[in-house]
Amino acid sequence: MDKRTCSALAATLVVALTFGTAGCSGGQKADGARGRKNPATANSGRAIGGTPQKGGTLTVLSNQDFTHLDPARNWVMNDMDFGTRLLYRTLVSYKAAPGTAGGELAPDLATDLGTPSNGAKTWTFHLKPGIKYEDGTPVTAQDIKYNVERSFSPDLPGGADYAARYLKGAEGYRGPAKGEHLDSVKTPNDTTIVFELRTPFAEFPNATVMPTFAPVPKAKDNGPRYDNRPFSSGPYKIETYQRNKKLILVRNRHWDPKTDEIRKAYPDKLVMVIGLKPNQIDDRMIASQGADASAVPWYALRPESAGKVLPRAEVRERLLAESTNCTDMVQMHTGRAPFDKVKVRQAVQYALDKEAVITSSGGPAFNDVSHAYMPAALFDGKQPDTLKIPATGDADRAKQLLKEAGKPNGFTTKMTVSNGDKGRAEAIQQSLAKAGVKVTIETVDPSAFYATIGDTANRTDMVYTGWCPDYPSGSTFLPFVFDGRYIKEKGNTGNHSLFRDEPTMKRMDEIAAMTDAKEANAAWRELDGKIVAKAPAVPVLVRRWPLVVGANIAGAYGQTSFGGQLDYASVGLKDPAKSKG
């Protein structure tokens, strides 16, 4: 909408009927109507549905396929949750618990959280006995080393690059295909693995939560095709997988719950139905009829469906809406004109109406405006607002900046977004147009989105995407989004602004070398504000992840460490006999 009137906003922001925050006065209402109770978060921090019973079939309704299931390539929150909770185990994982307890580390394949030596430049892990793959063969330390090495392979892009960033001697390494191995990953025996880092890294156990540190037996590796059939070390194995249609998981009979303090594995079977229309999924989950009572949605509730949920108490009882702790951003290609000029990027910063984007995202019940890059969780619960730009934007200031940048008549550009973000993109498009920036939106299927924007030579100059900290530290946010030394031509992740700023990178190195955690945290927060001023990207909002589950679902909660997605380690059924497989 070109003009945000009260009637237009009330029609769009259905959630305001319940939440009481239509926000017609503008200003900072999008921050979440402080002081009012949010009806979307009544179940926050707890599991709903009681304790699941063993057995039955859990159905997952999805509008999209996975980006990747190969643990060397799996670095999208939802996919990591599914892969590491159901199919493969990692050295360390997160506790299966709602609320803040879900952010605590727990040993998984390893006996403990690792032992540091050499000033935290060497980390040693010992594997638990009795952990087996789906064929009954034992998981070995060599299998973990092999997956870490294959994560460097150029034909397996998209995965977490902690190994590349921290392992000693990893520069230029391109995987094990030609018989080359990393000397900095040692396996003195089948149950011991040692990592040698080039710099001290006290947070290394947090990094070993990543799927990169899951085992892959060399004999089962078939390159990019491994994405279709990862070999299970977890409680379930793949029975069949038809891309974009259906995935069926059945029990891995060689998984021993005595070795696993994290996964409950309540259902006998999981069936993911892929390719459904998002509105169809929302309506089926809200109705919760027949087999759908034993179903859960894969993707978040659409903003348009909020009005069907929040006014109805019986549906709200089945609603989860944990914060994703992920910041949505508009990232601009700082290596291409006109975005190579800081004033052009700042003009976008001022022109963008974040309140309109939040309205298009389901309103303040499901979103918080973002003034900084790192989410509030990394600022002790409250983001700073260093620039003081109104949440509704400032088109006049944006026009002045464009004039100073030599673009008095504005310019045209293109922005790539995932299909599910089209409404948000249109709100951005309309607000930037007021300052003379004409944006053409290009939508991409979610399963291909990251590959598309990761192709740095052929992508558009703007992208709408986000970043989630892998654990509560600035070290897992700012370096991944703004360190120009890790930009890849293909499979680029995080730094989609292609920001290469020497002072920023130098400061990142200085902070990474700090041994005092409090000092480092304060430094990351200060650096966040300095990068915001250079405007390689515009922080827009932090979403909640609203999920309406079926009436027969038990043990359901949003796992905060996986962006608010269901914790598949704990979810199951109230009455397995009512499920259909």
XYZ file of C-alpha atoms in Angstrom:
581
model
C 0.000 0.000 0.000
C 1.321 3.401 -1.005
C -0.177 5.219 1.952
C -0.448 3.606 5.344
C -3.901 4.620 6.532
C -5.558 3.252 9.634
C -8.189 1.395 7.618
C -5.618 -0.186 5.323
C -3.481 -1.286 8.227
C -6.417 -2.707 10.136
C -7.414 -4.749 7.102
C -3.926 -6.151 6.707
C -2.939 -6.544 10.332
C -5.674 -8.912 11.427
C -3.659 -9.751 14.477
C -4.381 -6.254 15.826
C -7.934 -7.357 16.617
C -6.508 -9.505 19.374
C -3.243 -7.785 20.082
C -4.540 -4.208 20.145
C -1.616 -2.688 18.235
C -2.825 -1.419 14.887
C -0.048 1.149 15.067
C -1.834 3.898 13.122
C 0.236 6.527 14.871
C 3.437 5.115 13.335
C 6.591 5.546 15.366
C 7.924 2.544 17.261
C 4.757 0.441 17.648
C 6.360 -2.324 15.609
C 8.726 -3.012 18.476
C 6.099 -5.292 19.933
C 3.693 -3.116 21.935
C 5.709 -3.225 25.125
C 3.691 -3.806 28.228
C 0.907 -5.729 26.474
C 0.516 -9.477 26.627
C 1.287 -11.148 23.322
C -1.372 -13.833 22.654
C 0.981 -15.627 20.268
C 3.499 -16.431 23.010
C 1.264 -17.964 25.677
C 2.991 -21.326 25.169
C 6.489 -19.898 24.997
C 9.132 -21.784 26.934
C 7.076 -24.917 27.536
C 6.053 -28.124 25.805
C 2.403 -28.557 24.853
C 0.275 -31.687 24.610
C 1.766 -33.573 27.536
C 4.230 -36.471 27.313
C 4.139 -38.412 24.028
C 3.447 -42.131 23.899
C 5.784 -44.470 22.040
C 4.752 -45.441 18.507
C 2.583 -44.226 15.645
C 3.321 -42.096 12.610
C 4.169 -38.414 12.812
C 3.258 -36.597 9.596
C 5.028 -33.415 8.525
C 3.252 -31.179 6.011
C 5.657 -29.115 3.926
C 5.494 -26.620 1.090
C 9.171 -27.157 0.239
C 11.965 -29.670 0.104
C 15.135 -29.468 2.172
C 17.949 -27.245 1.011
C 20.391 -30.020 1.992
C 20.421 -33.136 4.173
C 24.069 -34.025 3.500
C 25.748 -33.100 6.828
C 28.644 -31.483 4.981
C 26.193 -29.068 3.312
C 23.426 -28.699 5.898
C 23.510 -25.134 7.288
C 19.889 -23.977 7.310
C 18.255 -23.951 10.740
C 15.228 -26.135 9.935
C 17.324 -28.627 7.992
C 19.938 -28.826 10.754
C 17.202 -29.507 13.305
C 15.760 -32.320 11.197
C 19.108 -33.841 10.224
C 20.860 -33.747 13.588
C 17.849 -34.764 15.689
C 16.673 -37.634 13.483
C 19.306 -38.891 11.018
C 22.812 -38.253 12.286
C 24.549 -37.354 15.492
C 27.259 -34.766 16.091
C 30.106 -34.579 18.605
C 28.083 -32.198 20.765
C 24.446 -31.118 20.539
C 21.812 -29.083 22.364
C 19.711 -30.388 25.219
C 16.191 -31.415 24.255
C 14.280 -28.900 26.360
C 11.980 -25.911 25.892
C 13.049 -22.390 26.738
C 16.558 -21.349 27.668
C 17.528 -24.887 28.674
C 17.389 -25.757 24.969
C 20.452 -23.590 24.457
C 22.655 -25.658 26.777
C 25.227 -28.002 25.277
C 25.179 -31.739 25.875
C 27.583 -34.472 24.730
C 26.261 -36.459 21.792
C 28.751 -38.733 20.026
C 31.388 -37.541 22.474
C 31.677 -38.502 26.114
C 31.917 -34.864 27.185
C 32.168 -31.342 25.748
C 35.805 -31.773 24.742
C 39.105 -31.164 26.471
C 41.159 -28.076 25.548
C 44.933 -27.872 25.687
C 47.675 -25.693 24.233
C 45.797 -22.576 25.299
C 42.512 -23.713 23.650
C 44.263 -24.262 20.310
C 43.923 -28.048 20.626
C 40.652 -29.857 21.377
C 40.294 -33.586 22.089
C 37.065 -35.600 22.020
C 36.505 -39.257 22.920
C 33.565 -41.159 21.421
C 31.038 -43.108 23.455
C 31.143 -46.878 22.963
C 28.306 -48.694 21.239
C 27.216 -46.080 18.682
C 26.339 -47.745 15.369
C 25.159 -46.893 11.872
C 21.954 -48.234 10.399
C 23.776 -51.362 9.140
C 25.201 -52.167 12.582
C 28.782 -51.072 11.871
C 30.422 -48.845 14.509
C 30.793 -45.078 14.177
C 34.492 -44.187 14.278
C 36.547 -41.062 14.793
C 37.853 -41.495 11.243
C 34.287 -41.084 9.939
C 33.978 -37.697 11.645
C 37.362 -36.618 10.289
C 36.246 -37.682 6.818
C 33.075 -35.564 6.922
C 35.026 -32.548 8.197
C 37.394 -32.976 5.242
C 34.652 -33.482 2.654
C 33.030 -30.220 3.832
C 35.910 -28.475 2.002
C 35.013 -30.104 -1.328
C 34.064 -27.566 -4.015
C 31.343 -29.893 -5.316
C 29.673 -29.878 -1.875
C 29.001 -26.156 -1.265
C 26.729 -24.497 1.261
C 27.819 -26.030 4.570
C 29.098 -24.480 7.782
C 32.661 -23.260 7.400
C 33.871 -23.351 11.009
C 36.449 -25.938 9.989
C 37.792 -23.673 7.249
C 37.926 -20.706 9.597
C 39.638 -22.348 12.534
C 41.576 -25.488 11.587
C 45.317 -25.157 11.295
C 46.652 -25.606 7.756
C 43.213 -25.511 6.129
C 44.053 -22.724 3.681
C 43.647 -23.950 0.119
C 42.458 -27.421 1.136
C 39.851 -28.821 -1.289
C 38.683 -32.053 0.298
C 39.762 -35.706 0.378
C 38.846 -36.681 -3.197
C 42.486 -36.845 -4.351
C 43.720 -38.570 -1.218
C 44.678 -35.355 0.558
C 43.895 -35.074 4.255
C 44.041 -32.450 6.978
C 46.972 -32.979 9.329
C 45.203 -30.741 11.866
C 42.497 -33.381 12.425
C 44.072 -36.422 14.061
C 42.528 -39.793 14.925
C 45.042 -41.691 17.096
C 42.480 -44.488 17.440
C 38.880 -45.295 16.484
C 37.405 -43.458 19.458
C 39.586 -40.331 19.710
C 39.615 -37.255 17.500
C 41.890 -34.245 17.996
C 41.503 -30.833 16.340
C 44.419 -28.420 16.077
C 43.353 -24.818 15.575
C 45.398 -21.953 14.195
C 44.160 -19.594 16.935
C 42.718 -20.147 20.421
C 38.979 -20.776 20.250
C 37.314 -21.318 23.613
C 33.912 -21.727 21.930
C 34.971 -24.676 19.785
C 32.540 -27.160 21.481
C 29.693 -24.943 20.246
C 30.969 -25.321 16.691
C 30.902 -29.115 16.968
C 27.094 -28.945 17.145
C 27.184 -28.245 13.402
C 26.417 -31.139 10.998
C 30.003 -30.769 9.745
C 30.965 -32.759 12.846
C 28.655 -35.697 12.104
C 30.134 -38.979 10.855
C 30.111 -40.083 7.206
C 31.722 -43.452 6.349
C 33.932 -43.094 3.292
C 32.481 -46.244 1.723
C 29.017 -44.660 1.643
C 30.047 -41.300 0.222
C 28.834 -40.730 -3.335
C 29.472 -37.018 -3.640
C 26.526 -34.693 -4.314
C 24.152 -37.692 -4.420
C 24.745 -38.258 -0.687
C 22.250 -35.415 -0.196
C 19.488 -37.843 -1.186
C 20.442 -40.626 1.205
C 22.661 -39.746 4.173
C 23.684 -42.853 6.102
C 22.065 -42.853 9.536
C 23.823 -42.752 12.893
C 20.664 -41.396 14.566
C 17.364 -42.941 15.656
C 15.821 -43.018 12.172
C 16.924 -43.970 8.670
C 15.568 -43.023 5.277
C 13.224 -45.637 3.822
C 12.323 -43.650 0.698
C 12.954 -40.097 -0.475
C 11.269 -38.673 -3.561
C 12.539 -35.142 -4.065
C 9.779 -32.517 -3.815
C 7.206 -35.233 -3.048
C 7.716 -37.401 0.018
C 10.283 -38.497 2.599
C 9.679 -41.514 4.828
C 11.803 -42.243 7.897
C 11.670 -45.505 9.841
C 13.535 -46.622 12.930
C 17.246 -47.323 12.835
C 17.184 -50.573 14.793
C 20.868 -50.228 15.634
C 20.385 -46.889 17.423
C 20.858 -47.507 21.143
C 18.977 -45.044 23.380
C 21.389 -45.900 26.198
C 24.079 -43.976 24.291
C 21.807 -40.995 23.602
C 20.639 -38.631 26.345
C 19.124 -36.183 23.831
C 16.744 -37.966 21.446
C 13.502 -39.554 22.646
C 12.470 -40.935 19.212
C 8.813 -41.440 20.163
C 7.197 -42.109 16.746
C 7.819 -45.363 14.893
C 7.692 -43.539 11.583
C 7.883 -40.016 10.157
C 6.296 -39.118 6.846
C 7.035 -35.732 5.287
C 4.630 -34.759 2.517
C 6.345 -32.165 0.322
C 5.033 -29.685 -2.245
C 1.760 -28.663 -0.607
C 0.475 -25.114 -0.931
C 1.222 -22.990 2.159
C -2.392 -21.862 2.585
C -3.491 -25.486 2.332
C -1.096 -26.458 5.135
C -2.274 -23.613 7.374
C -5.943 -24.499 6.907
C -5.340 -28.209 7.497
C -3.364 -27.575 10.676
C -5.955 -25.141 12.034
C -8.795 -27.610 11.326
C -6.815 -30.596 12.712
C -9.207 -33.158 11.268
C -8.592 -36.900 10.861
C -4.973 -37.752 10.049
C -4.010 -34.075 10.286
C -4.513 -34.238 14.062
C -1.256 -36.251 14.100
C 0.570 -33.786 11.839
C 2.889 -30.820 12.271
C 3.778 -28.090 9.768
C 7.304 -27.746 8.419
C 7.200 -24.036 7.656
C 5.880 -21.172 9.742
C 2.263 -20.061 9.671
C 1.673 -17.529 6.904
C 0.999 -13.959 8.065
C -2.372 -14.056 6.287
C -3.482 -16.923 8.530
C -2.893 -15.089 11.807
C -6.503 -13.915 11.905
C -7.709 -17.531 11.781
C -5.601 -18.461 14.801
C -5.243 -15.702 17.370
C -8.948 -14.989 17.987
C -9.684 -18.709 18.614
C -8.682 -20.033 22.033
C -8.868 -23.698 20.990
C -6.381 -23.064 18.174
C -4.102 -20.822 20.263
C -3.676 -23.781 22.621
C -1.867 -25.529 19.770
C 0.196 -22.484 18.726
C 3.937 -22.175 19.276
C 5.702 -18.913 18.453
C 9.276 -18.833 19.750
C 11.685 -16.195 18.540
C 13.922 -17.298 15.707
C 16.787 -15.169 17.091
C 17.503 -14.579 13.398
C 17.753 -11.147 11.827
C 16.120 -10.525 8.444
C 18.207 -8.165 6.334
C 18.265 -6.431 2.983
C 21.820 -7.059 1.804
C 23.268 -4.882 -0.981
C 26.115 -5.865 -3.327
C 28.802 -3.470 -2.066
C 31.122 -4.445 -4.929
C 28.845 -3.096 -7.675
C 27.553 0.360 -8.485
C 25.556 2.045 -7.162
C 25.863 0.113 -3.884
C 29.617 0.599 -3.775
C 28.800 4.099 -2.459
C 28.051 4.225 1.239
C 25.553 7.087 0.858
C 23.476 5.042 -1.574
C 23.352 2.209 0.941
C 22.510 4.652 3.724
C 19.686 6.023 1.566
C 18.176 2.529 1.444
C 18.627 2.338 5.204
C 16.596 5.516 5.707
C 13.969 4.802 3.048
C 13.013 1.357 4.288
C 9.735 1.255 6.213
C 10.307 -1.576 8.688
C 6.870 -1.154 10.203
C 5.276 -1.892 6.814
C 7.411 -5.025 6.479
C 6.337 -6.175 9.935
C 2.710 -5.575 8.962
C 3.214 -7.803 5.910
C 4.787 -10.437 8.186
C 1.791 -10.936 10.464
C 2.260 -7.916 12.690
C 3.945 -7.361 16.052
C 2.582 -10.601 17.513
C 4.971 -12.507 15.269
C 7.820 -10.012 14.741
C 10.075 -7.443 16.382
C 11.686 -4.557 14.543
C 15.466 -4.836 14.286
C 17.756 -1.832 14.719
C 21.001 -3.822 14.834
C 22.351 -6.858 13.010
C 22.771 -9.173 15.966
C 19.465 -10.203 17.609
C 18.497 -9.021 21.071
C 19.616 -12.346 22.559
C 23.219 -11.280 21.879
C 22.640 -7.899 23.562
C 21.356 -9.259 26.890
C 17.787 -8.985 25.631
C 17.650 -5.447 24.185
C 19.006 -4.328 20.845
C 20.603 -0.875 20.693
C 19.292 1.714 18.232
C 22.440 3.592 17.242
C 21.068 5.421 14.183
C 17.631 6.408 15.558
C 15.951 6.008 12.170
C 12.138 5.924 12.543
C 10.646 2.461 12.127
C 8.497 3.933 9.353
C 11.582 5.238 7.526
C 12.583 8.740 6.467
C 12.106 9.188 2.711
C 13.219 12.839 2.732
C 16.557 11.988 4.326
C 16.945 9.119 1.866
C 16.392 11.466 -1.091
C 18.997 13.872 0.284
C 21.553 11.073 0.612
C 20.875 9.946 -2.958
C 21.391 13.512 -4.150
C 24.722 13.685 -2.290
C 25.693 10.367 -3.905
C 25.047 11.725 -7.404
C 21.704 9.942 -7.798
C 19.158 12.782 -7.468
C 16.641 10.921 -9.630
C 17.121 7.629 -7.846
C 17.904 4.389 -9.683
C 16.520 0.978 -10.603
C 17.678 -2.331 -9.185
C 16.598 -5.953 -8.602
C 16.104 -7.917 -5.395
C 16.013 -11.705 -5.023
C 13.744 -13.195 -2.357
C 12.443 -16.618 -1.422
C 8.860 -17.262 -2.546
C 7.641 -17.081 1.030
C 9.066 -13.578 1.453
C 7.252 -12.011 -1.507
C 4.896 -10.013 0.728
C 7.812 -8.636 2.725
C 9.613 -7.786 -0.507
C 6.609 -5.871 -1.817
C 6.503 -3.799 1.370
C 10.206 -3.029 0.892
C 9.622 -2.232 -2.780
C 6.871 0.263 -1.945
C 8.842 2.054 0.765
C 12.011 2.389 -1.335
C 9.973 3.729 -4.266
C 9.072 6.776 -2.160
C 12.739 7.759 -2.222
C 13.171 7.059 -5.934
C 14.657 3.558 -5.693
C 12.688 1.348 -8.094
C 13.022 -2.346 -7.192
C 12.093 -5.322 -9.356
C 11.435 -8.443 -7.281
C 12.710 -11.842 -8.397
C 11.303 -14.794 -6.444
C 13.026 -18.173 -6.103
C 11.797 -21.491 -4.747
C 13.069 -21.932 -1.168
C 14.981 -25.123 -1.983
C 17.016 -23.243 -4.626
C 17.204 -19.860 -2.907
C 20.602 -20.160 -1.219
C 22.245 -21.621 -4.315
C 20.858 -18.711 -6.345
C 22.028 -15.909 -4.074
C 25.276 -17.797 -3.385
C 26.287 -17.432 -7.042
C 28.103 -14.131 -6.616
C 28.763 -13.541 -10.321
C 25.162 -13.895 -11.445
C 23.007 -12.779 -8.534
C 21.003 -9.570 -8.229
C 22.352 -6.493 -6.457
C 19.954 -6.850 -3.533
C 18.822 -9.937 -1.617
C 16.412 -10.374 1.267
C 17.693 -13.007 3.621
C 18.730 -13.435 7.230
C 21.268 -14.829 9.617
C 20.915 -16.840 12.803
C 23.686 -17.162 15.386
C 24.685 -20.808 15.694
C 25.114 -20.214 19.421
C 24.906 -17.170 21.736
C 28.037 -15.278 20.691
C 28.890 -12.409 18.380
C 31.653 -14.591 16.959
C 29.024 -16.716 15.229
C 27.229 -13.753 13.702
C 29.255 -10.751 12.527
C 32.261 -12.633 11.050
C 29.983 -14.903 9.030
C 27.947 -12.026 7.617
C 30.611 -9.354 7.116
C 34.087 -10.920 6.857
C 35.116 -10.537 3.217
C 37.886 -13.142 3.403
C 35.448 -16.044 3.216
C 33.381 -14.941 0.218
C 33.024 -17.713 -2.365
C 32.175 -17.374 -6.046
C 29.741 -20.303 -5.792
C 27.951 -21.485 -2.671
C 28.567 -18.183 -0.890
C 26.872 -17.985 2.499
C 26.258 -15.236 5.036
C 28.115 -12.325 3.463
C 25.644 -11.597 0.684
C 26.577 -7.907 0.758
C 30.059 -9.055 -0.359
C 31.367 -6.572 2.187
C 35.181 -6.346 2.191
C 36.170 -3.698 4.705
C 39.725 -3.853 6.054
C 39.106 -2.004 9.368
C 36.133 -4.271 10.076
C 38.093 -7.448 9.384
C 41.050 -6.251 11.451
C 38.750 -5.554 14.389
C 37.162 -8.998 14.034
C 40.588 -10.590 14.372
C 41.336 -8.511 17.447
C 38.072 -9.519 19.120
C 38.553 -13.186 18.213
C 41.906 -13.116 20.038
C 40.360 -11.819 23.272
C 40.381 -14.345 26.101
C 37.938 -12.441 28.330
C 34.385 -13.352 27.224
C 32.809 -10.193 28.662
C 35.355 -8.004 26.913
C 34.734 -9.854 23.645
C 30.950 -9.571 23.963
C 31.175 -5.824 24.510
C 33.500 -5.491 21.528
C 31.169 -7.453 19.210
C 28.284 -5.213 20.235
C 30.292 -2.085 19.551
C 31.415 -3.433 16.180
C 27.801 -4.173 15.236
C 26.993 -0.461 15.485
C 30.054 0.523 13.458
C 29.071 -1.831 10.637
C 25.477 -0.571 10.715
C 26.848 2.932 10.068
C 28.610 1.653 6.913
C 25.306 0.115 5.781
C 26.289 -2.987 3.789
C 22.917 -4.369 4.862
C 19.755 -3.039 6.473
C 18.525 -5.005 9.519
C 14.745 -5.253 9.233
C 13.127 -7.572 11.747
C 13.474 -10.619 13.968
C 10.688 -13.110 13.354
C 8.959 -15.505 15.609
C 8.336 -18.982 14.180
C 4.567 -19.559 14.541
C 3.528 -23.206 14.259
C 0.057 -24.656 14.781
C 0.346 -28.378 15.553
C -2.302 -31.091 15.386
C -4.555 -31.896 18.322
C -2.941 -35.355 18.757
C 0.582 -33.926 19.023
C 2.458 -34.095 22.337
C 5.846 -32.918 23.582
C 5.908 -30.023 21.104
C 7.957 -26.910 21.724
C 9.944 -24.444 19.688
C 13.648 -25.210 20.099
C 15.316 -21.807 20.525
C 18.657 -23.136 19.272
C 17.046 -24.122 15.970
C 15.313 -20.841 15.241
C 12.051 -21.719 16.998
C 11.425 -24.823 14.866
C 9.910 -27.906 16.524
C 12.449 -29.994 18.366
C 12.199 -33.291 16.493
C 14.145 -34.955 19.285
C 11.115 -34.752 21.594
C 7.882 -34.436 19.625
C 5.447 -37.344 19.360
C 1.798 -38.346 19.661
C -0.744 -38.366 22.497
C -2.425 -41.480 21.083
C -0.349 -43.345 18.471
C -3.367 -45.487 17.535
C -5.063 -42.407 16.057
C -2.233 -41.745 13.617
C -2.159 -43.003 10.061
C 0.992 -43.976 8.186
